[in-house]
XYZ file of C-alpha atoms in Angstrom:
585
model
C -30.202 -40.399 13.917
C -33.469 -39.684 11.739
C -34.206 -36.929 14.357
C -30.921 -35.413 14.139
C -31.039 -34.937 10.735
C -34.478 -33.621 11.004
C -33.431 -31.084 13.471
C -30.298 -30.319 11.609
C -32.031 -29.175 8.652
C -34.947 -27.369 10.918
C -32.418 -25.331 12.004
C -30.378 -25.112 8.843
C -33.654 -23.926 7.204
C -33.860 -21.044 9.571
C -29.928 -19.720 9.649
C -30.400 -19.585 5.857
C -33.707 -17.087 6.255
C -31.332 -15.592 9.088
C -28.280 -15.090 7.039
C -29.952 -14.261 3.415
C -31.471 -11.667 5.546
C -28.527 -9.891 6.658
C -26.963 -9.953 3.285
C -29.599 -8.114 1.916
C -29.252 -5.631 4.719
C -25.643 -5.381 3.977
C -26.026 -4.979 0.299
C -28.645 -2.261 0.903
C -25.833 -0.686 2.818
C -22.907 -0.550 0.690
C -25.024 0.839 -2.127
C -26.130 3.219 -0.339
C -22.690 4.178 1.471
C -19.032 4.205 -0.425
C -16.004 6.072 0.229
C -15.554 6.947 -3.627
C -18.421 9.031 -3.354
C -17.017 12.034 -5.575
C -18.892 14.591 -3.307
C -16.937 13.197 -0.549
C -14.005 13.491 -1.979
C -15.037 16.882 -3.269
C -15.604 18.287 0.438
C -12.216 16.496 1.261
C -10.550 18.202 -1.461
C -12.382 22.108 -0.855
C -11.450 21.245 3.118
C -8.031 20.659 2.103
C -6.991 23.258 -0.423
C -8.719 25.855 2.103
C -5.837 24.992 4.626
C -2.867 24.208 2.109
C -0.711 24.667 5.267
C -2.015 22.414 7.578
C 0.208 19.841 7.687
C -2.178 17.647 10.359
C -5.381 18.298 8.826
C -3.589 16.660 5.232
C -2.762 13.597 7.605
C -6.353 13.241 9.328
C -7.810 12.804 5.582
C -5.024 10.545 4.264
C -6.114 8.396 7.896
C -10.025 9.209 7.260
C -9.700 7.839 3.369
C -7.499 5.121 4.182
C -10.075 4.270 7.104
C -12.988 4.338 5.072
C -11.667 2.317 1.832
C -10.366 0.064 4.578
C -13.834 -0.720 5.690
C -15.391 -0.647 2.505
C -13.524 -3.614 1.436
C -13.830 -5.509 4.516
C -17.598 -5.263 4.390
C -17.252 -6.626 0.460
C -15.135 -9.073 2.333
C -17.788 -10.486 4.696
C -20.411 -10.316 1.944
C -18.037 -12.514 0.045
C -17.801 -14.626 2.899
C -21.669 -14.834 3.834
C -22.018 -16.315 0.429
C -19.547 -19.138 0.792
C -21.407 -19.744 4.210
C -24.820 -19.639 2.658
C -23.976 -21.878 -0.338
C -22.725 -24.626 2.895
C -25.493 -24.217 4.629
C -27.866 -25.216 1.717
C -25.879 -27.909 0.945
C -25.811 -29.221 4.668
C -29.464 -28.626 4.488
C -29.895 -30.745 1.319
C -28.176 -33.737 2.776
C -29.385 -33.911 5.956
C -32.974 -33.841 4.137
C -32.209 -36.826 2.392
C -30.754 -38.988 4.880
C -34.040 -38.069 7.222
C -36.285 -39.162 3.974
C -33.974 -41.979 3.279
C -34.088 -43.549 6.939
C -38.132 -42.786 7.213
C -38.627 -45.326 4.372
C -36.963 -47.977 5.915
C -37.758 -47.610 9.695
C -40.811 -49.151 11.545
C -43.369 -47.953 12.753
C -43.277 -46.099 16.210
C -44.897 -43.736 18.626
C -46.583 -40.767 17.167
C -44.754 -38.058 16.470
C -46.084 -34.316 15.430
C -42.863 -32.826 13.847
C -42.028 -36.655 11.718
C -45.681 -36.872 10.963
C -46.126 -33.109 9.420
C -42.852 -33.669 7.565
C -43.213 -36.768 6.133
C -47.080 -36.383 4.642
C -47.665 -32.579 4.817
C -47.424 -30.927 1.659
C -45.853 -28.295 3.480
C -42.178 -29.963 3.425
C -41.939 -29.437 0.133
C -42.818 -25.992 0.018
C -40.168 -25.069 3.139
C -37.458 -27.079 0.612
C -38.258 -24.911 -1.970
C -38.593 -21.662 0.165
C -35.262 -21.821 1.414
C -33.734 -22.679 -1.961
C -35.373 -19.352 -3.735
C -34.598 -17.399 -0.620
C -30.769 -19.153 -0.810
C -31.150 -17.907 -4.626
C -32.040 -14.482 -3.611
C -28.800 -14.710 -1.117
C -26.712 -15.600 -4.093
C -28.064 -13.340 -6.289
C -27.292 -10.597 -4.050
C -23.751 -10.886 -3.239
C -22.914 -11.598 -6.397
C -24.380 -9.043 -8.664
C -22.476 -7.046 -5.861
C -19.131 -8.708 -6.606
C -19.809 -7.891 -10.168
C -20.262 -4.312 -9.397
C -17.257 -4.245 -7.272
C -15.279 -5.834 -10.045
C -15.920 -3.070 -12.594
C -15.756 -0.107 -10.369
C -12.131 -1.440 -9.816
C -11.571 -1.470 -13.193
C -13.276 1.695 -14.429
C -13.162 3.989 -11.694
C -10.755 6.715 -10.182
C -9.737 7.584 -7.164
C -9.402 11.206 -7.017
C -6.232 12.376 -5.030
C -6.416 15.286 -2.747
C -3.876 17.562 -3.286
C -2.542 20.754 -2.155
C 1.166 22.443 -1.514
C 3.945 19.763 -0.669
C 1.561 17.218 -0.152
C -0.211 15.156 -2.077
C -3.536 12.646 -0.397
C -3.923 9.532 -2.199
C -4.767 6.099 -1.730
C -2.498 3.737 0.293
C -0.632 1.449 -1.561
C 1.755 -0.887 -0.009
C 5.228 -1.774 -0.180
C 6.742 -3.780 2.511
C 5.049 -1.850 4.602
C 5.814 1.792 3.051
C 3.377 3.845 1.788
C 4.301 4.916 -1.472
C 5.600 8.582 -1.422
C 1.604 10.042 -1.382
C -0.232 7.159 -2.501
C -0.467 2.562 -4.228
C -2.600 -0.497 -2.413
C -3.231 0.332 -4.515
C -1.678 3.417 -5.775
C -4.108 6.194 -7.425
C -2.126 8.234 -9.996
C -3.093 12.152 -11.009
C -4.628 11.018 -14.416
C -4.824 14.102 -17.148
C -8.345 13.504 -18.966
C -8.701 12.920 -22.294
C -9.231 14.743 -24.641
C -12.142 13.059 -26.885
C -14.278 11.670 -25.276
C -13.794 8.534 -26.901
C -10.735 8.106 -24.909
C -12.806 8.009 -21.816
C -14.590 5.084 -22.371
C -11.654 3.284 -24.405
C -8.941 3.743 -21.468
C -9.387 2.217 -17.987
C -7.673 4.400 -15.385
C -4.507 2.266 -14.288
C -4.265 2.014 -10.422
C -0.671 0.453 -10.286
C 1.925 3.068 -11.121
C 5.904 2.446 -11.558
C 7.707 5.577 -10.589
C 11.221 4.991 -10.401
C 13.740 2.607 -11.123
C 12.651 -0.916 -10.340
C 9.000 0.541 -9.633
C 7.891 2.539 -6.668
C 10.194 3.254 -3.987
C 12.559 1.313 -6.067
C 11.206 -1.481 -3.897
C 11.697 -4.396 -6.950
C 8.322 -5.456 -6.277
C 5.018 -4.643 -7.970
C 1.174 -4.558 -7.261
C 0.288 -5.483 -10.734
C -2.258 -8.398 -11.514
C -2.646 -10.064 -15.252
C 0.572 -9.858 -16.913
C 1.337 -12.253 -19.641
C 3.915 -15.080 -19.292
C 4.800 -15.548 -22.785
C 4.657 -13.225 -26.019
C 6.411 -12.718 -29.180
C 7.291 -9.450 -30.905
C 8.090 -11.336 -34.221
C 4.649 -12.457 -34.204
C 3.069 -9.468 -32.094
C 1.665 -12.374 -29.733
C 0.448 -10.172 -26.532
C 2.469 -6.976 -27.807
C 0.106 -4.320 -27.740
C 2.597 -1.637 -29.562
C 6.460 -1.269 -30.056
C 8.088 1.943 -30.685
C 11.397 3.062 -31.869
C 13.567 5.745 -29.109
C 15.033 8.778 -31.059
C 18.272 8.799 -28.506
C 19.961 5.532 -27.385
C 20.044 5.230 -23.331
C 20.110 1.975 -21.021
C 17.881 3.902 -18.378
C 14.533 1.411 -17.382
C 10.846 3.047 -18.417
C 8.946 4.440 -15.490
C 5.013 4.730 -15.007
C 2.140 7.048 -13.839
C -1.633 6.942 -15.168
C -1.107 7.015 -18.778
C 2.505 8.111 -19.536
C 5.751 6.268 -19.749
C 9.034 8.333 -19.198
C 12.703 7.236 -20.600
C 15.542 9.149 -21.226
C 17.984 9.259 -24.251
C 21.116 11.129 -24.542
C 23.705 11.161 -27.527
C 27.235 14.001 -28.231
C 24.157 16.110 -29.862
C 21.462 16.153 -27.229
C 20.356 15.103 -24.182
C 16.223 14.245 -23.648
C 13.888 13.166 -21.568
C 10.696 11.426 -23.668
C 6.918 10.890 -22.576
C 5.270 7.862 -24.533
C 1.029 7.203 -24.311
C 0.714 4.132 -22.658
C -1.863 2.420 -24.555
C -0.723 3.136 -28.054
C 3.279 3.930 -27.895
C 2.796 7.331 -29.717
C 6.006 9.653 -28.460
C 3.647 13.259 -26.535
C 6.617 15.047 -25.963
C 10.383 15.768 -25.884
C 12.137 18.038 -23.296
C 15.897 18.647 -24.334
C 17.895 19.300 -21.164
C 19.817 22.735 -22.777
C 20.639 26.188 -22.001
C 22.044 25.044 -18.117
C 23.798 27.468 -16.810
C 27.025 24.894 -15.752
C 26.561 22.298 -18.169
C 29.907 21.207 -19.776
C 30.437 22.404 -23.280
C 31.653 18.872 -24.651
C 30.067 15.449 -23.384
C 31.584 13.219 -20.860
C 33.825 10.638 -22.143
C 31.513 7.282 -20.881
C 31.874 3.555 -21.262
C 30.025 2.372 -24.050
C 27.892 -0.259 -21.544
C 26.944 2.808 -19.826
C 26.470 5.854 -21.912
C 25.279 9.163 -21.493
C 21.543 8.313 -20.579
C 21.874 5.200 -17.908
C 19.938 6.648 -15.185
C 16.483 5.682 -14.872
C 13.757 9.239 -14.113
C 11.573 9.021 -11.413
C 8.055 10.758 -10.983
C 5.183 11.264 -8.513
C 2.842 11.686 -10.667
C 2.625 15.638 -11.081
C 6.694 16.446 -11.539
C 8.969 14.234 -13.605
C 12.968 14.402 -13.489
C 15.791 12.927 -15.188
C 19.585 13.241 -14.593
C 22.500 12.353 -17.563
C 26.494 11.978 -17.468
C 26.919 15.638 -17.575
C 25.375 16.152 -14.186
C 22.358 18.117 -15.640
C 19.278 17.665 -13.992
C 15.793 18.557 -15.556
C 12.371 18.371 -14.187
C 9.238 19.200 -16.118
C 5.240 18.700 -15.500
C 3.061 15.988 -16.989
C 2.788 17.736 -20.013
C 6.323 18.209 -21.182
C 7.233 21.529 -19.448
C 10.196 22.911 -17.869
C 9.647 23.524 -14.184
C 13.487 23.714 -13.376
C 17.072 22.561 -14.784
C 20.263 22.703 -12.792
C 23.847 21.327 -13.179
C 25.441 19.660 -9.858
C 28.494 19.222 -11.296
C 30.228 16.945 -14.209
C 30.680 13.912 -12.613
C 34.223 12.483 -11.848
C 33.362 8.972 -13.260
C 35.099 6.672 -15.481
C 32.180 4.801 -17.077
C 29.668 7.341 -16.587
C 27.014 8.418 -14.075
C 24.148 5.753 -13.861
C 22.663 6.547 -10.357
C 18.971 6.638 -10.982
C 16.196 9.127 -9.078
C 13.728 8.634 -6.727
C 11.158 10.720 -5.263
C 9.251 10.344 -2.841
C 5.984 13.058 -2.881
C 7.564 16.095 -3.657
C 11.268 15.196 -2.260
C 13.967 14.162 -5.383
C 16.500 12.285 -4.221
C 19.844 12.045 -5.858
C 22.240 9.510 -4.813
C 25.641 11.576 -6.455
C 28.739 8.995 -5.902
C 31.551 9.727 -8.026
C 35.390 10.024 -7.389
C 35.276 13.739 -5.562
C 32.304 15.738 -3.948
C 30.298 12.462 -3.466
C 26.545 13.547 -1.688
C 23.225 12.701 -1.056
C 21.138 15.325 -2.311
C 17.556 16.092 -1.431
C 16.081 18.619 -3.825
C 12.534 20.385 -3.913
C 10.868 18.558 -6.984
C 8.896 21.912 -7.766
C 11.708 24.251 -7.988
C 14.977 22.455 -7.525
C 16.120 23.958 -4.232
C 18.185 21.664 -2.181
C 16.156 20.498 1.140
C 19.234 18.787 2.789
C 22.559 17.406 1.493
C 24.794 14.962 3.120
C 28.843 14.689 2.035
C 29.304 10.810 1.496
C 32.380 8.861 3.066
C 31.915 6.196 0.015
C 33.988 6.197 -2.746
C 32.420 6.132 -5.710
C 29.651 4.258 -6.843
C 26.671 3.017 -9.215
C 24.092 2.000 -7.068
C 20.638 3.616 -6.882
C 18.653 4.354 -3.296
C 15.806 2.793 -2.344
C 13.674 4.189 0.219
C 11.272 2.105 3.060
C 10.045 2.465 6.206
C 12.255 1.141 8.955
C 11.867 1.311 12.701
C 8.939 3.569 12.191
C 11.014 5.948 10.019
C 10.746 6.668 5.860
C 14.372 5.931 5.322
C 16.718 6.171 1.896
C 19.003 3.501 1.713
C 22.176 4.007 -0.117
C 25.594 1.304 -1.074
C 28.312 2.155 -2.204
C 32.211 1.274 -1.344
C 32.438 0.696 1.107
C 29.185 1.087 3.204
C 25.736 0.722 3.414
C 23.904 3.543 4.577
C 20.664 4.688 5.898
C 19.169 8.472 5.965
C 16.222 9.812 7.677
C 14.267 10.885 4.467
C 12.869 13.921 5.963
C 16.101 15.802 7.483
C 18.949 13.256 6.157
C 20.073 12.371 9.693
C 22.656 9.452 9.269
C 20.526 6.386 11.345
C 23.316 3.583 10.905
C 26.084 3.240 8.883
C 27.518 -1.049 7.779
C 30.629 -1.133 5.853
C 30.672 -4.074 4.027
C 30.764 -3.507 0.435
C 34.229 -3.414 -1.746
C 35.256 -3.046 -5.505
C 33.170 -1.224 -7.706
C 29.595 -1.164 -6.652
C 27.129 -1.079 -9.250
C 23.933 -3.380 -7.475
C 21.167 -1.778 -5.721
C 19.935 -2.751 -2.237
C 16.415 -3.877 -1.591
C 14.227 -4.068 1.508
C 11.972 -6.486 2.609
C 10.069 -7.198 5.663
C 12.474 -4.089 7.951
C 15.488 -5.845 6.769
C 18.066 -4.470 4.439
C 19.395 -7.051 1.856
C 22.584 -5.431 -0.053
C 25.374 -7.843 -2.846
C 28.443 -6.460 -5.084
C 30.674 -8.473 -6.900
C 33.995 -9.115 -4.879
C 32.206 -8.086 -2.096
C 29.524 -10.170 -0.061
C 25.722 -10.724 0.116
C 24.690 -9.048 3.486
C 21.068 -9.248 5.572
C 20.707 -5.975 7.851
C 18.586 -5.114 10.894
C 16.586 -2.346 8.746
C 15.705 -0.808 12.711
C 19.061 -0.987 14.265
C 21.706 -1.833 11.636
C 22.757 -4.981 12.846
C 24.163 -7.607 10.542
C 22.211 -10.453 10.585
C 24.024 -12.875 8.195
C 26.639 -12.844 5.526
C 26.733 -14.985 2.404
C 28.956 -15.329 -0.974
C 28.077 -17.873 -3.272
C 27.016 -15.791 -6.155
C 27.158 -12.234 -6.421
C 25.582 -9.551 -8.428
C 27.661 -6.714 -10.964
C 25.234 -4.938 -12.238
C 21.403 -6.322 -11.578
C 20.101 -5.617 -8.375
C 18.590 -7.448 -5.608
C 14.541 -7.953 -5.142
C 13.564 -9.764 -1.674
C 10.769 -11.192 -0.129
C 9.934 -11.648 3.249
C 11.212 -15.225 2.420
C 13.929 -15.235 -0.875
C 16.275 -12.941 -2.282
C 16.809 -13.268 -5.616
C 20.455 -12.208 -7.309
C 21.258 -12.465 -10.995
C 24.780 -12.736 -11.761
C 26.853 -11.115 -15.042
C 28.111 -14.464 -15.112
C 24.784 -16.878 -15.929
C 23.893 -17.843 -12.560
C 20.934 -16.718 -10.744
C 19.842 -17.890 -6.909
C 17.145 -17.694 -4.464
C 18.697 -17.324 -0.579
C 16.711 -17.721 2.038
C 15.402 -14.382 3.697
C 16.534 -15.281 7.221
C 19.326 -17.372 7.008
C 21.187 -16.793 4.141
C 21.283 -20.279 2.688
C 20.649 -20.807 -1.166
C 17.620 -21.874 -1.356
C 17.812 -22.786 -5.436
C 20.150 -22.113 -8.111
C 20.196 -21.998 -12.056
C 23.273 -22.113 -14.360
C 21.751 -19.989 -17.447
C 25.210 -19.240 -19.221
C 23.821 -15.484 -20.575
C 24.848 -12.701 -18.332
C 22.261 -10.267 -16.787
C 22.471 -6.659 -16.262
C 18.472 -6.016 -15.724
C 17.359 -6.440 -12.540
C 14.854 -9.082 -11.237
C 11.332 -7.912 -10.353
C 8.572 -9.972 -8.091
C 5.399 -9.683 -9.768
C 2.174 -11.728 -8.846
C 3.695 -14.334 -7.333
C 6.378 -14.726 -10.068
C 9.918 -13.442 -10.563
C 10.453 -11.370 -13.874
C 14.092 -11.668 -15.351
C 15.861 -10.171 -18.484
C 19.390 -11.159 -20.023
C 21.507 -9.386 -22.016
C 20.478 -11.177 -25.036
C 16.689 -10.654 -24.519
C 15.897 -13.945 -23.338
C 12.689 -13.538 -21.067
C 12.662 -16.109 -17.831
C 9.744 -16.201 -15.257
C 10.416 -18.489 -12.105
C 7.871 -18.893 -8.744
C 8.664 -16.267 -6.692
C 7.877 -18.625 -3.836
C 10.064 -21.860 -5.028
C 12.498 -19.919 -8.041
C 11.371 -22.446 -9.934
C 11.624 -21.949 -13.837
C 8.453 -21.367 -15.045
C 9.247 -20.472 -18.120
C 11.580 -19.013 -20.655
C 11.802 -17.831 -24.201
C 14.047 -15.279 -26.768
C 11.971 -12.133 -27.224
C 14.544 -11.083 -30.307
C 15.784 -7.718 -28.509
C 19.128 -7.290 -26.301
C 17.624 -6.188 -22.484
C 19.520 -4.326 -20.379
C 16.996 -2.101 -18.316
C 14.615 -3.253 -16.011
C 10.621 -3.453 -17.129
C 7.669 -1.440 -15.519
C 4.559 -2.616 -14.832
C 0.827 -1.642 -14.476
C -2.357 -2.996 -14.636
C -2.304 -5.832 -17.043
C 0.658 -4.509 -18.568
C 4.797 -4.810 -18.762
C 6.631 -2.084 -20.733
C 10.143 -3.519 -21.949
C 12.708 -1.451 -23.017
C 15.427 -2.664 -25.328
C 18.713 -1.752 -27.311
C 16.588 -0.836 -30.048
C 12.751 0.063 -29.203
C 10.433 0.045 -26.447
C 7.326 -2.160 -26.370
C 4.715 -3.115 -24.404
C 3.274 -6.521 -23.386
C -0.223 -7.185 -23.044
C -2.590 -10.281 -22.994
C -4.601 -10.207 -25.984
């Protein structure tokens, strides 16, 4: 055995020179290489504004980035996992060292030996222990003073999108398998710079943007990483501003780089609102007035849903918002009118509450309401209509979503009595599962290609996203108002009655149930491996998005009804009264 462990560490010893060797080579490598070299991106962007009209040569750089960042990040990857390796290595190294020492001392004496005899009284053993350890060092060393530059160049740096006519190139960022209308792995937002130059160094560019209802796509999950579990706006524990909303409105707050969007409507006006991210001041105001079509008196509404319960949706460079009226405004990132158009006052006894979606520069309008009930697909730069589809449902509350399924970018509508998917880029009807009853207020969500859509006095259905096959039924608890979120595993459903359940993905089976007594009308959203959940009443619960087991819950003081946003490190909350935002501290 003594020989083993002497030739164990021999040859330890030498795949530690071997591997501390190529880790330098690598590290020399990615310093000198990176695919957020800005005069890259600045050829990419000169290349691509020179051919605005190339529709294939947009796609070969939105492959070539996504290709490039994609290696970039495996190489960190392996120099990650050289260091783990190294680190085992030394330590395999070290013990096999001291069981050869530790059996020397107590063997006998025995035929000559060259190797034994040089390691055992050679002063050179000592110095090929310590050679290895400062070459295992400078191993170390390396990788991780490259992890630590990788770590703030995620934090500090942008990715600068390549834009040009209807198309936007951005980074990749994934949701159940859907790009992200031109971007979010994560998602690269169209950042406006500062204008002090303070502001530069004071503001991290956030990555993870929240475009629509229920985040991007509308998906009910999020990319975010580091948002609090518990705060207190009381005590201002992890609240890094609140802010007061000129117009009431029960419409959710949406995301990109450094502006949040909400609407607010009252019998006097009707506005769309732009708050700074980091410190809650209001930027702007755009009144949706002077439409030619816009009804002279307001809608009468239910007071649960108002005039301002649709949720605006951006894509970074356009932002629109729709009211009860049926006006429709759209303005840029700085608060002015591109377009405004009236599709009609809505036929609706509560009040429209359909929220947007867009998806690069396609707005999509889901328009269910007791006559003229459509699908709309406008132009988000001008408002002209790029395909509309008559709807066969009666009418309805629900928002679209939109994913990728069976190879397609699909919008998926409910509404009574059908579930419906759309081909996003012509509206072509792919399948069609009626299934839904009553008054449908819930919004589907998609996970993994399949389709999950619940109504009260309806069912909880699981569809083929590819084909539009049922796969399972289930009706133990059923959602009003808040909508599904799914993973590839649960689907979580909060009830207006106090319960809230976890069924599993495939089966339909609950999984886990809680009896909360508080009704919910905001929607449930999967964030970092948790599951973020308002009530009406304000109460904040966070359960393991794997197990939907409470985690924790607590009163934040403020009646909820919309759904939060996140972003990097950050959760923006709006409530019956204000709209805050929650940050650790």
């Amino acid at each position: 055995m003594r020989k083993l462990y002497r030739n164990i560490a021999i040859v330890t010893v030498v795949f530690i020179l071997a591997l501390t060797a190529m880790l330098c080579v690598s590290y020399y490598q990615m310093q000198r290489v990176s695919p957020l070299e800005t005069g890259v991106m600045e050829t990419l962007k000169e290349l691509n504004d020179a051919n605005a009209d190339n529709e294939a040569l947009r796609q070969q750089i939105r492959e070539l980035d996504l290709l490039s960042r994609k290696a970039y990040f495996v190489r960190a990857g392996q120099l990650k996992t050289g260091l783990y390796l190294l680190i085992g290595m030394v330590i395999v190294m070290i013990a096999c060292l001291n069981l050869y020492y530790k059996e020397t001392k107590t063997l006998p004496e025995k035929d000559f030996d060259p190797i034994d005899d040089w390691m055992i009284k050679s002063r050179a053993r000592k110095y090929i222990v310590r050679a290895a350890f400062i070459i295992a060092l400078a191993g170390v060393g390396f990788v991780a003073i490259q992890q630590l530059k990788m770590t703030e160049s995620s934090s500090e740096e942008s990715e600068t999108p390549v834009q040009s006519g209807d198309a936007a190139v951005e980074t990749v960022e994934e949701t159940d398998g859907l790009p992200e209308e031109s971007a979010d792995t994560l998602s690269t937002d169209t950042v406006s710079a500062p204008e002090e130059e303070e502001a530069v160094e004071e503001r991290p560019v956030l990555k993870v943007s929240s475009k629509a209802f229920r985040g991007n796509n509308s998906s009910a999950v999020s990319s975010a990483r580091d948002i609090a579990t518990s705060w207190s706006l009381s005590s201002g524990k992890n609240i890094l501003w609140q802010s007061s909303i000129p117009r009431h409105g029960y419409n959710s707050p949406v995301i990109t780089g450094d502006k949040v969007f909400i609407t607010g409507a009252d019998e006097k006006a009707r506005e769309l609102y732009c708050y700074d991210v980091w410190t809650g001041e209001l930027k702007w105001t755009l009144k949706a007035d002077g439409i030619p079509g816009s009804p002279g008196t307001m809608p009468k509404v239910n007071d649960d849903t108002g005039l301002a319960a649709s949720t605006a949706a951006t894509n970074g460079e356009q932002v629109a918002a729709i009211f009860a009226t049926g006006d429709v405004i759209c303005a840029d990132m700085d608060g002015n009118r591109l377009w405004a158009k009236n599709l009609g006052l809505p036929d609706n006894h509560y009040g429209y509450a359909s929220s947007l979606l867009m998806y690069g520069n396609t707005l999509i309008i889901q328009y269910q309401n007791n006559s003229d009930a459509r699908i709309l697909a406008l132009n988000a730069k001008n408002g002209n209509t790029v395909w509309s589809k008559s709807s066969k449902d009666k009418i309805a509350w629900s928002s679209p979503v939109i994913a990728t399924l069976g190879g397609k970018a699909v919008v998926v509508v409910m509404g009574n009595p059908a579930i419906t998917a759309y081909e996003l880029s012509g509206g072509a009807e792919l399948w069609r599962v009626e299934c839904m009853s009553g008054e449908v207020g819930s919004s589907p969500a998609v996970a993994d290609g399949v389709v999950y859509g619940a109504s009260e006095y309806a069912t909880c259905i699981a569809i083929d996203g590819a084909t539009g096959e049922k796969l399972w039924e289930a009706g133990d608890f059923l959602p009003e108002c808040a909508s599904l979120a799914a993973t590839k595993d649960l689907v979580f459903c909060a009830t207006s009655y106090g319960m809230v359940c976890a069924y599993d993905a495939k089966t339909g089976e609950v999984k886990k149930e809680h009896d909360l007594t508080t009704p919910f009308y905001s929607s449930p959203m999967v964030v970092e491996g948790k599951v973020y959940l308002f009530s009406n009443s304000g109460k904040a619960y966070i359960f393991s998005s794997s197990s939907f087991e409470l985690i924790t819950s607590f009163e934040t003081g403020e009646k909820t009804f919309a759904t939060p946003a996140f972003t990097d490190g950050m959760m923006i909350v709006r409530t019956d009264k204000s709209l805050y935002c929650v940050k650790k501290q």
